Short mmCIF file of C-alpha atoms (C1' of nucleotides) in Angstrom, two decimals:
data_model
loop_
_atom_site.label_atom_id
_atom_site.label_comp_id
_atom_site.label_asym_id
_atom_site.label_seq_id
_atom_site.Cartn_x
_atom_site.Cartn_y
_atom_site.Cartn_z
CA MET Y 9 -34.82 11.65 4.51
CA SER Y 10 -33.25 10.80 1.17
CA SER Y 11 -31.66 7.43 0.74
CA THR Y 12 -28.24 8.94 0.22
CA SER Y 13 -28.28 11.01 3.35
CA GLU Y 14 -29.67 8.01 5.17
CA LEU Y 15 -26.73 6.01 3.94
CA CYS Y 16 -24.31 8.68 5.05
CA MET Y 17 -25.88 8.60 8.46
CA ILE Y 18 -25.76 4.85 8.65
CA LEU Y 19 -22.15 4.85 7.57
CA THR Y 20 -21.33 7.47 10.14
CA ASN Y 21 -23.11 5.52 12.82
CA ALA Y 22 -21.31 2.40 11.78
CA ASN Y 23 -18.08 4.29 12.14
CA MET Y 24 -19.03 5.51 15.55
CA THR Y 25 -19.78 1.94 16.52
CA MET Y 26 -16.54 0.70 15.07
CA TYR Y 27 -14.34 3.30 16.59
CA GLN Y 28 -15.67 3.89 20.03
CA THR Y 29 -12.56 5.28 21.55
CA GLY Y 30 -14.11 7.53 24.06
CA ARG Y 31 -14.07 10.40 21.66
CA SER Y 32 -17.27 11.81 20.42
CA GLU Y 33 -16.11 12.73 16.96
CA PRO Y 34 -16.06 10.19 14.15
CA LEU Y 35 -12.92 9.12 12.45
CA GLN Y 36 -11.26 11.40 9.98
CA PRO Y 37 -9.12 8.93 8.16
CA SER Y 38 -7.75 11.39 5.73
CA LEU Y 39 -4.83 9.90 3.94
CA THR Y 40 -2.63 12.72 5.03
CA THR Y 41 -3.97 13.44 8.49
CA VAL Y 42 -5.29 10.12 9.63
CA SER Y 43 -5.92 10.17 13.32
CA LEU Y 44 -6.21 6.46 13.87
CA PRO Y 45 -4.29 3.69 12.24
CA ALA Y 46 -6.17 1.45 9.87
CA VAL Y 47 -7.46 -1.72 11.42
CA GLY Y 48 -4.91 -3.69 9.50
CA ASP Y 49 -2.23 -1.38 10.84
CA LEU Y 50 -3.30 -1.96 14.39
CA LEU Y 51 -2.60 -5.60 14.01
CA HIS Y 52 1.04 -4.91 13.52
CA LEU Y 53 1.42 -3.59 17.00
CA SER Y 54 3.38 -5.95 19.13
CA ASP Y 55 0.92 -5.84 21.96
CA LEU Y 56 -2.62 -6.08 20.76
CA SER Y 57 -3.93 -6.03 24.27
CA SER Y 58 -2.72 -2.48 24.60
CA CYS Y 59 -5.17 -1.39 21.94
CA SER Y 60 -8.64 -0.44 22.77
CA ALA Y 61 -10.58 -3.59 22.05
CA ASN Y 62 -13.41 -1.52 20.72
CA ILE Y 63 -11.25 -0.28 17.92
CA LEU Y 64 -11.09 -3.70 16.36
CA ALA Y 65 -14.33 -3.96 14.49
CA GLN Y 66 -16.40 -7.08 14.80
CA TRP Y 67 -16.23 -7.88 11.13
CA TYR Y 68 -12.50 -8.24 11.41
CA ASP Y 69 -12.79 -11.16 13.78
CA LEU Y 70 -15.28 -13.03 11.66
CA ASN Y 71 -15.06 -15.02 8.50
CA PRO Y 72 -16.81 -12.88 5.84
CA GLN Y 73 -18.94 -15.94 5.14
CA TYR Y 74 -20.58 -15.39 8.51
CA TRP Y 75 -20.96 -11.63 8.39
CA SER Y 76 -24.30 -10.08 9.14
CA LYS Y 77 -25.64 -7.16 7.15
CA GLN Y 78 -24.32 -4.90 9.89
CA ASN Y 79 -20.84 -6.42 9.59
CA VAL Y 80 -20.89 -5.86 5.84
CA LEU Y 81 -21.97 -2.27 6.37
CA GLU Y 82 -19.19 -1.72 8.89
CA TRP Y 83 -16.68 -3.20 6.53
CA ILE Y 84 -17.84 -1.02 3.64
CA SER Y 85 -17.86 1.96 5.94
CA PHE Y 86 -14.31 1.27 7.02
CA HIS Y 87 -13.13 1.28 3.43
CA VAL Y 88 -15.21 4.30 2.54
CA GLU Y 89 -13.47 6.21 5.30
CA ARG Y 90 -10.12 4.74 4.46
CA SER Y 91 -10.26 5.84 0.84
CA LYS Y 92 -11.98 9.16 1.48
CA PHE Y 93 -14.77 7.92 -0.73
CA ASP Y 94 -17.80 10.16 -1.11
CA ALA Y 95 -20.48 8.06 0.62
CA SER Y 96 -23.27 10.19 -0.76
CA THR Y 97 -22.64 8.70 -4.19
CA LEU Y 98 -23.19 5.16 -2.95
CA SER Y 99 -26.40 3.32 -3.51
CA MET Y 100 -28.02 2.15 -0.30
CA SER Y 101 -29.10 -1.10 -1.88
CA TYR Y 102 -25.49 -2.09 -2.46
CA CYS Y 103 -24.75 -1.85 1.23
CA SER Y 104 -27.56 -4.03 2.39
CA MET Y 105 -26.34 -7.56 1.99
CA ASP Y 106 -25.05 -10.22 4.30
CA GLY Y 107 -21.72 -11.98 4.27
CA PRO Y 108 -22.66 -15.00 2.17
CA THR Y 109 -24.13 -12.71 -0.49
CA LEU Y 110 -21.04 -10.55 -0.43
CA CYS Y 111 -18.74 -13.54 -0.76
CA GLN Y 112 -20.50 -14.60 -3.94
CA LEU Y 113 -19.79 -11.34 -5.70
CA THR Y 114 -17.14 -11.31 -8.37
CA ARG Y 115 -14.54 -8.64 -8.70
CA ASP Y 116 -16.37 -7.17 -11.68
CA GLN Y 117 -19.59 -7.02 -9.74
CA LEU Y 118 -17.89 -5.18 -6.90
CA LEU Y 119 -16.29 -2.77 -9.37
CA ASN Y 120 -19.66 -2.12 -10.98
CA MET Y 121 -21.31 -1.54 -7.64
CA PHE Y 122 -18.65 0.55 -5.93
CA GLY Y 123 -16.56 1.91 -8.75
CA MET Y 124 -12.99 1.21 -9.67
CA SER Y 125 -11.31 2.65 -6.62
CA LEU Y 126 -13.53 1.57 -3.76
CA GLY Y 127 -14.60 -1.58 -5.57
CA SER Y 128 -11.08 -2.84 -6.06
CA GLN Y 129 -10.21 -1.96 -2.48
CA LEU Y 130 -13.21 -3.91 -1.25
CA TYR Y 131 -12.38 -6.83 -3.48
CA GLN Y 132 -8.78 -6.87 -2.29
CA SER Y 133 -9.85 -6.72 1.33
CA LEU Y 134 -12.40 -9.48 0.85
CA VAL Y 135 -9.90 -11.76 -0.84
CA GLU Y 136 -7.41 -11.21 1.95
CA LEU Y 137 -9.96 -11.75 4.69
CA LYS Y 138 -11.15 -14.93 3.04
CA ALA Y 139 -7.55 -16.09 2.69
CA LYS Y 140 -6.95 -15.33 6.34
CA TYR Y 141 -9.74 -17.60 7.48
CA ASP Y 142 -8.97 -20.25 4.90
CA LEU Y 143 -5.40 -20.24 6.20
CA ASN Y 144 -6.57 -20.55 9.77
CA GLU Y 145 -8.65 -23.57 8.84
CA THR Y 146 -5.72 -25.09 6.99
CA CYS Y 147 -3.42 -24.55 9.95
CA LYS Y 148 -5.90 -26.18 12.29
CA LEU Y 149 -6.26 -29.15 9.98
CA LEU Y 150 -2.49 -29.44 9.67
CA ASP Y 151 -2.05 -29.24 13.41
CA ASN Y 152 -4.67 -31.94 13.87
CA PHE Y 153 -2.81 -33.99 11.34
CA LEU Y 154 0.60 -33.37 12.91
CA GLU Y 155 -0.67 -34.39 16.31
CA GLU Y 156 -0.60 -37.92 14.93
CA PHE Y 157 3.17 -37.59 14.56
CA PRO Y 158 4.77 -36.79 17.91
CA ASP Y 159 8.18 -36.23 16.35
CA PHE Y 160 6.91 -33.26 14.37
CA PRO Y 161 6.31 -29.95 16.05
CA LEU Y 162 2.93 -28.36 15.66
CA LEU Y 163 2.82 -25.33 13.41
CA SER Y 164 1.95 -23.25 16.38
CA THR Y 165 5.25 -24.16 18.02
CA VAL Y 166 7.53 -23.70 15.05
CA GLU Y 167 10.38 -21.28 15.53
CA VAL Y 168 10.66 -18.70 12.81
CA ASN Y 169 13.69 -16.51 12.36
CA GLU Y 170 12.09 -13.86 10.31
CA VAL Y 171 10.23 -10.77 11.20
CA VAL Y 172 6.82 -10.09 9.78
CA ARG Y 173 7.02 -6.81 8.00
CA ASP Y 174 3.66 -6.19 6.61
CA THR Y 175 0.50 -8.08 7.19
CA SER Y 176 -1.52 -5.67 5.14
CA TYR Y 177 -5.14 -6.34 5.89
CA THR Y 178 -4.56 -9.76 7.29
CA ASP Y 179 -3.95 -10.55 10.90
CA PHE Y 180 -1.72 -13.49 11.57
CA SER Y 181 -0.66 -12.46 15.01
CA HIS Y 182 -2.78 -15.09 16.64
CA ILE Y 183 -1.01 -17.75 14.61
CA PHE Y 184 2.35 -16.58 15.83
CA LYS Y 185 1.50 -15.64 19.34
CA ASN Y 186 3.05 -18.78 20.73
CA PHE Y 187 6.19 -18.46 18.70
CA GLU Y 188 9.14 -18.13 20.99
CA ASN Y 189 12.54 -16.67 20.34
CA MET Y 190 11.62 -14.87 17.19
CA LYS Y 191 14.27 -12.48 16.22
CA PRO Y 192 14.47 -10.10 13.32
CA LEU Y 193 16.95 -10.92 10.65
CA SER Y 194 19.98 -8.76 10.84
CA ASP Y 195 19.96 -6.84 7.66
CA ASN Y 196 22.59 -5.50 5.44
CA GLY Y 197 22.72 -1.94 6.47
CA TYR Y 198 19.27 -0.74 7.34
CA GLU Y 199 17.21 -1.78 10.22
CA SER Y 200 13.51 -1.45 10.12
CA ASP Y 201 12.14 0.85 12.72
CA SER Y 202 9.98 -1.95 13.97
CA MET Y 203 13.06 -3.54 15.37
CA HIS Y 204 13.61 -0.57 17.58
CA SER Y 205 10.07 -0.36 18.63
CA SER Y 206 10.08 -3.89 19.90
CA SER Y 207 9.48 -3.63 23.58
CA SER Y 208 11.44 -6.70 24.53
CA GLY Y 209 14.13 -8.65 22.82
CA GLY Y 210 13.33 -11.95 21.27
CA MET Y 211 9.64 -11.57 20.79
CA LEU Y 212 8.03 -10.91 17.50
CA SER Y 213 7.00 -7.38 16.88
CA PHE Y 214 4.55 -6.33 14.26
CA GLN Y 215 5.49 -3.31 12.34
CA ASN Y 216 3.20 -0.53 11.54
CA PRO Y 217 3.10 -0.80 7.79
CA SER Y 218 2.88 2.89 7.29
CA SER Y 219 6.30 3.53 8.59
CA PRO Y 220 6.55 5.37 11.89
CA GLU Y 221 7.76 8.42 10.14
CA SER Y 222 4.85 8.50 7.77
CA ARG Y 223 2.39 11.30 8.06
CA SER Y 224 -0.44 9.02 8.99
CA SER Y 225 1.04 7.96 12.26
CA GLU Y 226 2.72 11.17 13.19
CA SER Y 227 -0.48 12.82 14.06
CA ASP Y 228 -1.96 9.89 15.80
CA PRO Y 229 -2.76 10.84 19.37
CA GLU Y 230 -3.68 7.41 20.60
CA PHE Y 231 -1.07 5.22 19.07
CA SER Y 232 2.30 6.74 19.48
CA TYR Y 233 4.87 4.62 17.77
CA PRO Y 234 8.37 5.27 18.92
CA GLN Y 235 9.41 8.29 16.99
CA LEU Y 236 12.78 8.43 15.36
CA SER Y 237 14.07 11.13 13.17
CA LYS Y 238 14.00 10.53 9.47
CA VAL Y 239 17.74 10.82 9.39
CA HIS Y 240 18.82 8.70 12.31
CA ILE Y 241 18.32 5.12 13.28
CA LYS Y 242 19.32 3.20 16.32
CA THR Y 243 21.93 0.49 16.10
CA GLU Y 244 21.63 -2.84 17.86
CA ARG Y 245 23.64 -1.38 20.71
CA GLY Y 246 21.22 1.46 21.00
CA GLU Y 247 23.48 4.08 19.47
CA MET Y 248 22.03 6.55 17.05
CA LYS Y 249 23.53 6.58 13.63
CA LYS Y 250 22.66 8.18 10.35
CA ARG Y 251 20.47 5.91 8.31
CA GLY Y 252 21.54 4.78 4.91
CA ARG Y 253 20.01 6.29 1.84
CA GLY Y 254 17.61 4.54 -0.37
CA ARG Y 255 15.24 1.74 -0.01
CA PRO Y 256 15.60 -0.43 3.04
CA PRO Y 257 15.60 -4.16 2.44
CA LYS Y 258 12.21 -5.68 2.19
CA LEU Y 259 11.82 -8.81 4.29
CA SER Y 260 8.88 -11.11 3.99
CA ARG Y 261 5.99 -8.81 3.33
CA ASP Y 262 3.46 -11.52 3.34
CA PRO Y 263 3.09 -13.71 6.39
CA LYS Y 264 1.27 -16.26 4.32
CA HIS Y 265 4.68 -17.23 3.05
CA PHE Y 266 5.45 -18.76 6.42
CA TYR Y 267 3.30 -21.62 5.44
CA GLN Y 268 4.28 -21.86 1.85
CA THR Y 269 6.52 -24.59 0.63
CA SER Y 270 9.96 -23.74 -0.57
CA THR Y 271 9.06 -24.32 -4.17
CA LYS Y 272 9.35 -21.06 -6.02
CA SER Y 273 6.07 -19.76 -7.25
CA LYS Y 274 5.92 -18.97 -10.90
CA HIS Y 275 6.34 -15.31 -11.54
CA ALA Y 276 3.14 -13.66 -12.45
CA PRO Y 277 3.23 -11.97 -15.79
CA ARG Y 278 4.55 -8.48 -15.51
CA GLY Y 279 1.75 -6.21 -14.47
CA THR Y 280 0.99 -2.98 -16.15
CA HIS Y 281 3.44 -0.20 -15.64
CA LEU Y 282 2.67 2.89 -13.69
CA TRP Y 283 2.18 5.05 -16.75
CA GLU Y 284 -0.21 2.47 -18.19
CA PHE Y 285 -2.10 2.39 -14.94
CA ILE Y 286 -2.41 6.18 -15.03
CA ARG Y 287 -3.40 6.08 -18.68
CA ASP Y 288 -6.09 3.53 -17.99
CA ILE Y 289 -7.62 5.65 -15.26
CA LEU Y 290 -7.77 8.52 -17.73
CA ILE Y 291 -9.23 6.61 -20.63
CA HIS Y 292 -11.68 4.65 -18.52
CA PRO Y 293 -13.27 7.39 -16.43
CA GLU Y 294 -16.42 5.30 -16.15
CA GLN Y 295 -14.55 2.75 -14.07
CA ASN Y 296 -13.91 5.26 -11.35
CA GLN Y 297 -17.38 6.65 -11.68
CA ASN Y 298 -17.63 7.69 -8.08
CA GLN Y 299 -14.36 9.48 -7.87
CA ALA Y 300 -12.85 11.98 -10.23
CA LEU Y 301 -9.30 10.84 -9.69
CA MET Y 302 -7.71 12.41 -12.72
CA LYS Y 303 -8.74 14.48 -15.67
CA TRP Y 304 -7.51 15.43 -19.08
CA GLU Y 305 -6.28 18.99 -19.33
CA ASP Y 306 -5.64 18.66 -23.03
CA ARG Y 307 -6.86 15.39 -24.43
CA ARG Y 308 -5.15 15.76 -27.83
CA GLU Y 309 -1.82 16.76 -26.35
CA GLY Y 310 -1.96 14.12 -23.66
CA VAL Y 311 -1.85 16.62 -20.81
CA PHE Y 312 -3.50 15.39 -17.65
CA LYS Y 313 -3.85 16.32 -14.04
CA PHE Y 314 -4.14 14.45 -10.77
CA LEU Y 315 -7.30 15.53 -8.97
CA LYS Y 316 -6.95 13.16 -6.04
CA SER Y 317 -3.28 12.47 -6.00
CA GLU Y 318 -3.22 10.48 -2.77
CA ALA Y 319 -6.24 8.42 -3.80
CA VAL Y 320 -4.53 7.51 -7.06
CA ALA Y 321 -1.42 6.59 -5.12
CA GLN Y 322 -3.45 4.38 -2.82
CA LEU Y 323 -5.03 2.72 -5.82
CA TRP Y 324 -1.62 2.12 -7.33
CA GLY Y 325 -0.49 0.77 -4.00
CA GLN Y 326 -3.42 -1.61 -3.96
CA LYS Y 327 -2.49 -2.85 -7.37
CA LYS Y 328 1.07 -3.46 -6.24
CA LYS Y 329 -0.03 -4.78 -2.85
CA ASN Y 330 1.78 -1.96 -1.17
CA SER Y 331 -0.30 -0.23 1.44
CA SER Y 332 2.29 2.47 2.05
CA MET Y 333 2.27 3.98 -1.41
CA THR Y 334 2.02 7.75 -1.44
CA TYR Y 335 1.81 10.39 -4.12
CA GLU Y 336 5.31 11.47 -3.20
CA LYS Y 337 6.66 8.06 -4.11
CA LEU Y 338 4.43 7.65 -7.11
CA SER Y 339 5.52 11.03 -8.43
CA ARG Y 340 9.18 10.02 -8.18
CA ALA Y 341 8.43 7.10 -10.46
CA MET Y 342 6.59 9.50 -12.77
CA ARG Y 343 9.63 11.77 -12.92
CA TYR Y 344 11.80 8.88 -14.06
CA TYR Y 345 9.58 8.71 -17.13
CA TYR Y 346 10.84 12.09 -18.34
CA LYS Y 347 14.20 10.70 -19.31
CA ARG Y 348 12.60 7.86 -21.22
CA GLU Y 349 10.18 10.28 -22.85
CA ILE Y 350 7.20 8.33 -21.68
CA LEU Y 351 6.23 11.60 -20.04
CA ASP Y 352 7.11 15.17 -20.98
CA ARG Y 353 7.59 17.86 -18.41
CA VAL Y 354 4.90 20.41 -17.80
CA ASP Y 355 6.64 23.25 -16.01
CA GLY Y 356 5.01 25.35 -13.38
CA ARG Y 357 1.81 23.39 -13.08
CA ARG Y 358 1.31 21.27 -10.04
CA LEU Y 359 0.03 17.73 -10.47
CA VAL Y 360 0.07 18.13 -14.23
CA TYR Y 361 1.91 15.74 -16.53
CA LYS Y 362 1.97 15.07 -20.24
CA PHE Y 363 2.34 11.83 -22.10
CA GLY Y 364 5.50 11.69 -24.17
CA LYS Y 365 6.33 10.14 -27.50
CA ASN Y 366 7.19 6.78 -25.97
CA SER Y 367 3.82 6.26 -24.39
CA THR Y 368 1.01 4.67 -26.30
CA GLY Y 369 -2.65 3.92 -26.05
CA TRP Y 370 -3.84 7.31 -24.88
CA LYS Y 371 -4.29 9.18 -28.14
CA VAL Y 372 -7.85 9.73 -29.27
CA GLU Y 373 -7.28 7.83 -32.52
CA GLU Y 374 -5.66 4.93 -30.68
CA THR Y 375 -8.40 4.61 -28.12
CA GLU Y 376 -11.07 4.75 -30.81
CA LEU Y 377 -9.21 2.20 -32.86
CA HIS Y 378 -9.03 -0.25 -29.99
CA GLY Y 379 -12.51 0.41 -28.77
CA MET Y 380 -11.22 1.79 -25.49
"C1'" DA X 9 24.78 -15.99 -11.14
"C1'" DT X 10 24.37 -11.84 -13.08
"C1'" DC X 11 22.43 -8.13 -15.31
"C1'" DC X 12 18.60 -5.21 -16.49
"C1'" DT X 13 14.26 -2.74 -16.01
"C1'" DC X 14 11.03 -0.70 -13.32
"C1'" DT X 15 9.94 0.77 -9.58
"C1'" DT X 16 10.16 1.94 -4.31
"C1'" DT X 17 12.07 4.32 -0.58
"C1'" DC X 18 14.49 8.03 1.34
"C1'" DC X 19 16.78 12.11 1.05
"C1'" DT X 20 18.16 17.30 0.32
"C1'" DG X 21 17.16 21.35 -1.72
"C1'" DC X 22 14.15 24.23 -4.17
"C1'" DT X 23 9.64 26.29 -5.78
"C1'" DT X 24 4.87 27.46 -5.57
"C1'" DA I 15 4.06 26.46 6.31
"C1'" DA I 16 2.65 22.95 3.50
"C1'" DA I 17 2.56 20.68 -0.64
"C1'" DG I 18 4.70 19.65 -4.65
"C1'" DC I 19 8.79 19.22 -7.67
"C1'" DA I 20 13.55 17.76 -8.95
"C1'" DG I 21 16.70 14.44 -9.00
"C1'" DG I 22 20.56 11.59 -6.55
"C1'" DA I 23 21.26 7.29 -4.24
"C1'" DA I 24 20.40 2.74 -3.06
"C1'" DA I 25 17.78 -1.23 -2.91
"C1'" DG I 26 13.93 -4.80 -4.11
"C1'" DA I 27 11.28 -7.68 -7.41
"C1'" DG I 28 10.92 -10.03 -11.29
"C1'" DG I 29 12.41 -11.25 -15.81
"C1'" DA I 30 16.00 -12.40 -19.32
#
DNA sequence: ATCCTCTTTCCTGCTT
DNA sequence: AAAGCAGGAAAGAGGA
């Protein structure tokens, strides 16, 4: 047996182990037809006990520092499936390491080992998992400290009047499980669907980050989120009304902020723009060595095509810490570039765009000049 | 505090 | 039928 097919088999077995749901077939976590929610998504469900315990992989309940080789393999496998990565292109040797070894790897090392797409996803996941356990430790220490001061409530008893919207890869439900009387903020026009899916008033409900109307959950046979039409939402009184247009308000996306002080964090420097992100994928094909995400149709003219549109969208979502990014949404942002002439229209060709006169850094001369 | 840019989200209608 | 495209509308995040 070749090492690559062996790896595929191991990864498949790891998946079978991870997702023993009584079904014989392995997961098919296609981005468009996912049949199970991502592990992180599961943790947004208000009642974890209603989930099959087997679905929650072991690695998720352990500090990466303490992962075994098997845990690391399961974790890699999870992300391979999640990103539709071609496992046959992976080197077996990269998947055989334990948690402490993994935790010592730098972002660059992970990118080199697993490529730009999978590597950055793994790095992101690792950082968040580490943060999760670091936060747990901090909370415990703080609680120990606060016990010395009877007038102060323990963190685990603090009342929070804000709903957790998106815990991404990080599970904080156990931190909040003793929180009483949590109620979602009333918003200014749009209510998140999670508010309607809450089974009982007052208790915190975790929202499925890929919204209930998203494709990924629609086809999910095991986890049926309350389905509402795209057009209608339920009011507090339970009436159905037409939802407002546009983007619903974003509440606290990051539960870590519950424990942050009120001092405003300094704004990070503006990240690259979408068109720059796209450009960089095109001019650095070696950094997504394992996935042909995009290709030049006409290098000189700046015409390019999305080969894996949803994978690119996921990558963009990772960069923006937005797990619900889709090609549909990404493409809307791309279409706004037409007016600004950052992109030119390419009529009649699906997934094909062209850099416009207001975009830079993609021309052959430019890239050669800057050693790109 | 307000405005602006750059998205993000959602939508309807149309095309491929 | 599904996926993609077009573009309006509204809102969020971060910066000026």
